[in-house]
Amino acid sequence: MSIVYKEGAASIVLSGDLAAWAAQAIRDATGGAVDILTATLQPVADTASAGWYGPGNVQRVTGQSGRIEVVSTVDANKGVVRVSVGSTDTRIAGKKGAPLPSFVHRPYAATTTLKAVTRDQFFAAPPSTRVGVAKKDNDAIPVKKGDWMIRVVSPLASDGKTLLPIYVNRPGKAAVQGKLTELGAAMASNMGRKNG
């Protein structure tokens, strides 16, 4: 479980002794409800990570968008602890400040890729698909300097759906709904302990 401390627009990911101390403080304050949520959402995070980086989805793992795991976010301004499956990446984008992983999607049906071909195949291809001659080696595509290149429909072309609802939001919501009674009991017992 990662713990993100948020105050205003600033947020940091806690680690080491500070993360252990914060986790215990959250555990004490919530009467174990955070532990129940973490245990409930961990299988969702594991499945999401496997599917997210599985065949037909994200192909290149750069580490830039963080790891998919159970994240506890402590909002100091609101006095709220939120437990969710998400990324450890705290960067945001867009007009509404959405987390970057929410923009990750499968390739669209018209997604193309570059393909190295012979000179004859290059001139036989439709003019709109011709790219030209590679000026340098590129291991990612793969092409070598001097190869003739055309654009072809990617073998990974898919429906273009956003991955977050498929692998995180819907399964996470279903898992938590199955534990509502247990969560309510943990929170109620904690309320009685603090007030009584």
CSV table of C-alpha atoms in Angstrom, one decimal:
chain,number,residue,atom,x,y,z
A,1,MET,CA,0.0,0.0,0.0
A,2,SER,CA,1.3,3.4,-0.9
A,3,ILE,CA,0.4,6.5,1.1
A,4,VAL,CA,0.1,9.9,-0.6
A,5,TYR,CA,-0.1,13.0,1.6
A,6,LYS,CA,-1.9,15.8,0.0
A,7,GLU,CA,-2.2,19.4,1.1
A,8,GLY,CA,-3.8,21.9,-1.3
A,9,ALA,CA,-2.3,21.3,-4.8
A,10,ALA,CA,0.9,19.7,-3.4
A,11,SER,CA,1.2,15.9,-2.8
A,12,ILE,CA,4.0,13.5,-1.9
A,13,VAL,CA,4.3,9.8,-1.7
A,14,LEU,CA,5.4,8.7,1.8
A,15,SER,CA,8.0,6.0,2.2
A,16,GLY,CA,10.1,4.2,4.8
A,17,ASP,CA,9.5,4.9,8.5
A,18,LEU,CA,7.2,7.8,7.8
A,19,ALA,CA,5.0,5.6,5.6
A,20,ALA,CA,4.8,2.9,8.3
A,21,TRP,CA,4.0,5.5,11.0
A,22,ALA,CA,1.3,7.1,8.8
A,23,ALA,CA,-0.2,3.6,8.0
A,24,GLN,CA,-0.5,2.8,11.7
A,25,ALA,CA,-2.1,6.2,12.4
A,26,ILE,CA,-4.6,5.7,9.6
A,27,ARG,CA,-5.3,2.2,10.9
A,28,ASP,CA,-5.9,3.5,14.5
A,29,ALA,CA,-8.1,6.4,13.3
A,30,THR,CA,-10.3,4.2,11.1
A,31,GLY,CA,-10.8,1.2,13.3
A,32,GLY,CA,-9.4,-1.1,10.8
A,33,ALA,CA,-11.6,0.0,7.9
A,34,VAL,CA,-8.6,0.9,5.9
A,35,ASP,CA,-7.2,-2.6,6.4
A,36,ILE,CA,-10.4,-4.1,5.1
A,37,LEU,CA,-10.4,-1.8,2.1
A,38,THR,CA,-6.8,-2.5,1.4
A,39,ALA,CA,-7.3,-6.3,1.6
A,40,THR,CA,-10.4,-6.0,-0.6
A,41,LEU,CA,-8.8,-3.9,-3.3
A,42,GLN,CA,-5.4,-5.7,-3.4
A,43,PRO,CA,-6.6,-8.5,-5.8
A,44,VAL,CA,-8.2,-5.8,-8.0
A,45,ALA,CA,-4.8,-3.9,-8.2
A,46,ASP,CA,-3.0,-7.2,-9.0
A,47,THR,CA,-5.5,-8.1,-11.8
A,48,ALA,CA,-5.5,-4.5,-13.1
A,49,SER,CA,-1.7,-4.4,-13.3
A,50,ALA,CA,-1.6,-7.8,-15.2
A,51,GLY,CA,-4.4,-6.7,-17.6
A,52,TRP,CA,-3.1,-3.1,-18.0
A,53,TYR,CA,0.3,-4.3,-19.2
A,54,GLY,CA,-1.1,-7.4,-20.9
A,55,PRO,CA,-1.3,-8.3,-24.6
A,56,GLY,CA,-3.3,-5.8,-26.6
A,57,ASN,CA,-3.0,-3.0,-24.0
A,58,VAL,CA,0.1,-1.0,-22.8
A,59,GLN,CA,3.1,-2.4,-24.6
A,60,ARG,CA,6.0,-0.4,-23.3
A,61,VAL,CA,6.5,0.0,-19.6
A,62,THR,CA,8.4,3.2,-19.0
A,63,GLY,CA,7.7,3.5,-15.3
A,64,GLN,CA,6.6,7.1,-15.9
A,65,SER,CA,2.9,6.5,-15.0
A,66,GLY,CA,3.9,4.7,-11.7
A,67,ARG,CA,2.8,1.3,-10.5
A,68,ILE,CA,-0.8,0.2,-10.2
A,69,GLU,CA,-1.5,-0.6,-6.5
A,70,VAL,CA,-3.7,0.2,-3.6
A,71,VAL,CA,-3.1,3.9,-2.7
A,72,SER,CA,-4.2,5.6,0.5
A,73,THR,CA,-4.5,9.4,0.1
A,74,VAL,CA,-4.6,11.6,3.1
A,75,ASP,CA,-6.1,15.0,2.3
A,76,ALA,CA,-5.0,17.4,5.1
A,77,ASN,CA,-7.3,20.2,4.1
A,78,LYS,CA,-10.5,18.1,4.1
A,79,GLY,CA,-9.4,15.7,6.9
A,80,VAL,CA,-10.2,12.7,4.6
A,81,VAL,CA,-8.5,9.4,4.0
A,82,ARG,CA,-9.3,7.8,0.6
A,83,VAL,CA,-8.3,4.3,-0.3
A,84,SER,CA,-8.3,3.4,-4.0
A,85,VAL,CA,-6.7,1.4,-6.7
A,86,GLY,CA,-4.5,3.7,-8.7
A,87,SER,CA,-1.1,4.8,-9.8
A,88,THR,CA,1.7,6.0,-7.6
A,89,ASP,CA,2.1,8.8,-10.2
A,90,THR,CA,0.9,12.1,-8.7
A,91,ARG,CA,1.0,14.1,-12.0
A,92,ILE,CA,-2.2,15.6,-13.3
A,93,ALA,CA,-3.2,16.8,-16.8
A,94,GLY,CA,-6.1,18.3,-18.6
A,95,LYS,CA,-8.4,21.2,-17.7
A,96,LYS,CA,-10.0,19.3,-14.8
A,97,GLY,CA,-6.7,18.0,-13.4
A,98,ALA,CA,-7.3,14.3,-14.0
A,99,PRO,CA,-4.5,11.9,-13.1
A,100,LEU,CA,-2.4,11.0,-16.1
A,101,PRO,CA,-3.1,7.2,-16.0
A,102,SER,CA,-6.8,8.0,-16.7
A,103,PHE,CA,-5.9,8.9,-20.3
A,104,VAL,CA,-4.2,5.6,-21.1
A,105,HIS,CA,-6.2,3.6,-23.7
A,106,ARG,CA,-6.0,0.7,-26.1
A,107,PRO,CA,-4.9,1.4,-29.6
A,108,TYR,CA,-7.7,2.6,-31.9
A,109,ALA,CA,-8.9,0.6,-34.9
A,110,ALA,CA,-7.0,2.9,-37.3
A,111,THR,CA,-3.7,2.8,-35.4
A,112,THR,CA,-0.8,2.4,-37.7
A,113,THR,CA,2.8,1.4,-37.3
A,114,LEU,CA,5.9,1.7,-39.5
A,115,LYS,CA,7.1,-1.3,-41.5
A,116,ALA,CA,10.3,-1.8,-43.3
A,117,VAL,CA,9.8,-3.1,-46.9
A,118,THR,CA,11.8,-3.5,-50.1
A,119,ARG,CA,12.1,-0.7,-52.6
A,120,ASP,CA,9.6,-2.5,-55.0
A,121,GLN,CA,7.1,-3.0,-52.2
A,122,PHE,CA,7.4,0.7,-51.3
A,123,PHE,CA,6.5,1.9,-54.8
A,124,ALA,CA,3.7,-0.7,-55.0
A,125,ALA,CA,2.1,0.6,-51.8
A,126,PRO,CA,-0.5,3.3,-52.0
A,127,PRO,CA,1.1,6.8,-52.0
A,128,SER,CA,-0.7,7.8,-48.8
A,129,THR,CA,1.0,5.0,-46.9
A,130,ARG,CA,4.6,5.7,-48.1
A,131,VAL,CA,6.9,7.3,-45.5
A,132,GLY,CA,10.3,7.3,-47.0
A,133,VAL,CA,13.8,6.0,-46.3
A,134,ALA,CA,14.9,5.7,-42.6
A,135,LYS,CA,17.7,8.2,-41.8
A,136,LYS,CA,18.8,6.3,-38.7
A,137,ASP,CA,18.4,3.0,-36.9
A,138,ASN,CA,15.4,2.6,-34.6
A,139,ASP,CA,15.2,-0.5,-32.4
A,140,ALA,CA,11.6,0.4,-31.2
A,141,ILE,CA,10.0,-0.1,-34.7
A,142,PRO,CA,12.5,-1.9,-35.8
A,143,VAL,CA,14.1,-0.3,-38.8
A,144,LYS,CA,17.7,0.2,-39.9
A,145,LYS,CA,19.2,3.2,-41.7
A,146,GLY,CA,18.4,3.0,-45.4
A,147,ASP,CA,15.2,0.8,-45.0
A,148,TRP,CA,12.2,1.8,-47.1
A,149,MET,CA,9.2,2.4,-44.8
A,150,ILE,CA,5.4,2.4,-45.2
A,151,ARG,CA,2.6,2.8,-42.7
A,152,VAL,CA,0.4,-0.3,-42.1
A,153,VAL,CA,-2.5,-1.0,-39.7
A,154,SER,CA,-1.0,-2.1,-36.4
A,155,PRO,CA,-1.5,-5.7,-35.4
A,156,LEU,CA,-2.5,-4.3,-32.0
A,157,ALA,CA,-5.3,-2.2,-33.4
A,158,SER,CA,-8.3,-2.4,-31.1
A,159,ASP,CA,-11.4,-0.5,-29.8
A,160,GLY,CA,-9.5,2.4,-28.3
A,161,LYS,CA,-11.3,2.1,-24.9
A,162,THR,CA,-9.8,3.7,-21.8
A,163,LEU,CA,-8.2,1.1,-19.5
A,164,LEU,CA,-9.0,2.7,-16.1
A,165,PRO,CA,-12.8,1.8,-16.1
A,166,ILE,CA,-12.2,-1.7,-17.5
A,167,TYR,CA,-9.4,-2.8,-15.1
A,168,VAL,CA,-9.8,-0.5,-12.0
A,169,ASN,CA,-13.1,1.4,-11.5
A,170,ARG,CA,-15.7,-1.3,-12.2
A,171,PRO,CA,-14.0,-4.2,-10.5
A,172,GLY,CA,-13.0,-2.0,-7.5
A,173,LYS,CA,-16.6,-0.7,-7.0
A,174,ALA,CA,-17.9,-4.3,-7.2
A,175,ALA,CA,-15.4,-5.5,-4.6
A,176,VAL,CA,-16.1,-2.7,-2.2
A,177,GLN,CA,-19.8,-3.2,-2.5
A,178,GLY,CA,-19.4,-6.8,-1.3
A,179,LYS,CA,-17.7,-5.5,1.9
A,180,LEU,CA,-20.0,-2.7,2.9
A,181,THR,CA,-21.5,-4.4,5.9
A,182,GLU,CA,-18.0,-5.3,7.3
A,183,LEU,CA,-16.8,-1.8,6.6
A,184,GLY,CA,-19.8,-0.3,8.4
A,185,ALA,CA,-19.3,-2.5,11.4
A,186,ALA,CA,-15.6,-1.5,11.7
A,187,MET,CA,-16.4,2.2,11.4
A,188,ALA,CA,-19.2,1.9,13.9
A,189,SER,CA,-17.1,0.1,16.5
A,190,ASN,CA,-14.4,2.8,16.1
A,191,MET,CA,-17.0,5.6,16.6
A,192,GLY,CA,-18.2,4.0,19.8
A,193,ARG,CA,-14.7,3.6,21.1
A,194,LYS,CA,-13.9,7.3,20.4
A,195,ASN,CA,-17.2,8.7,21.7
A,196,GLY,CA,-17.9,6.3,24.6
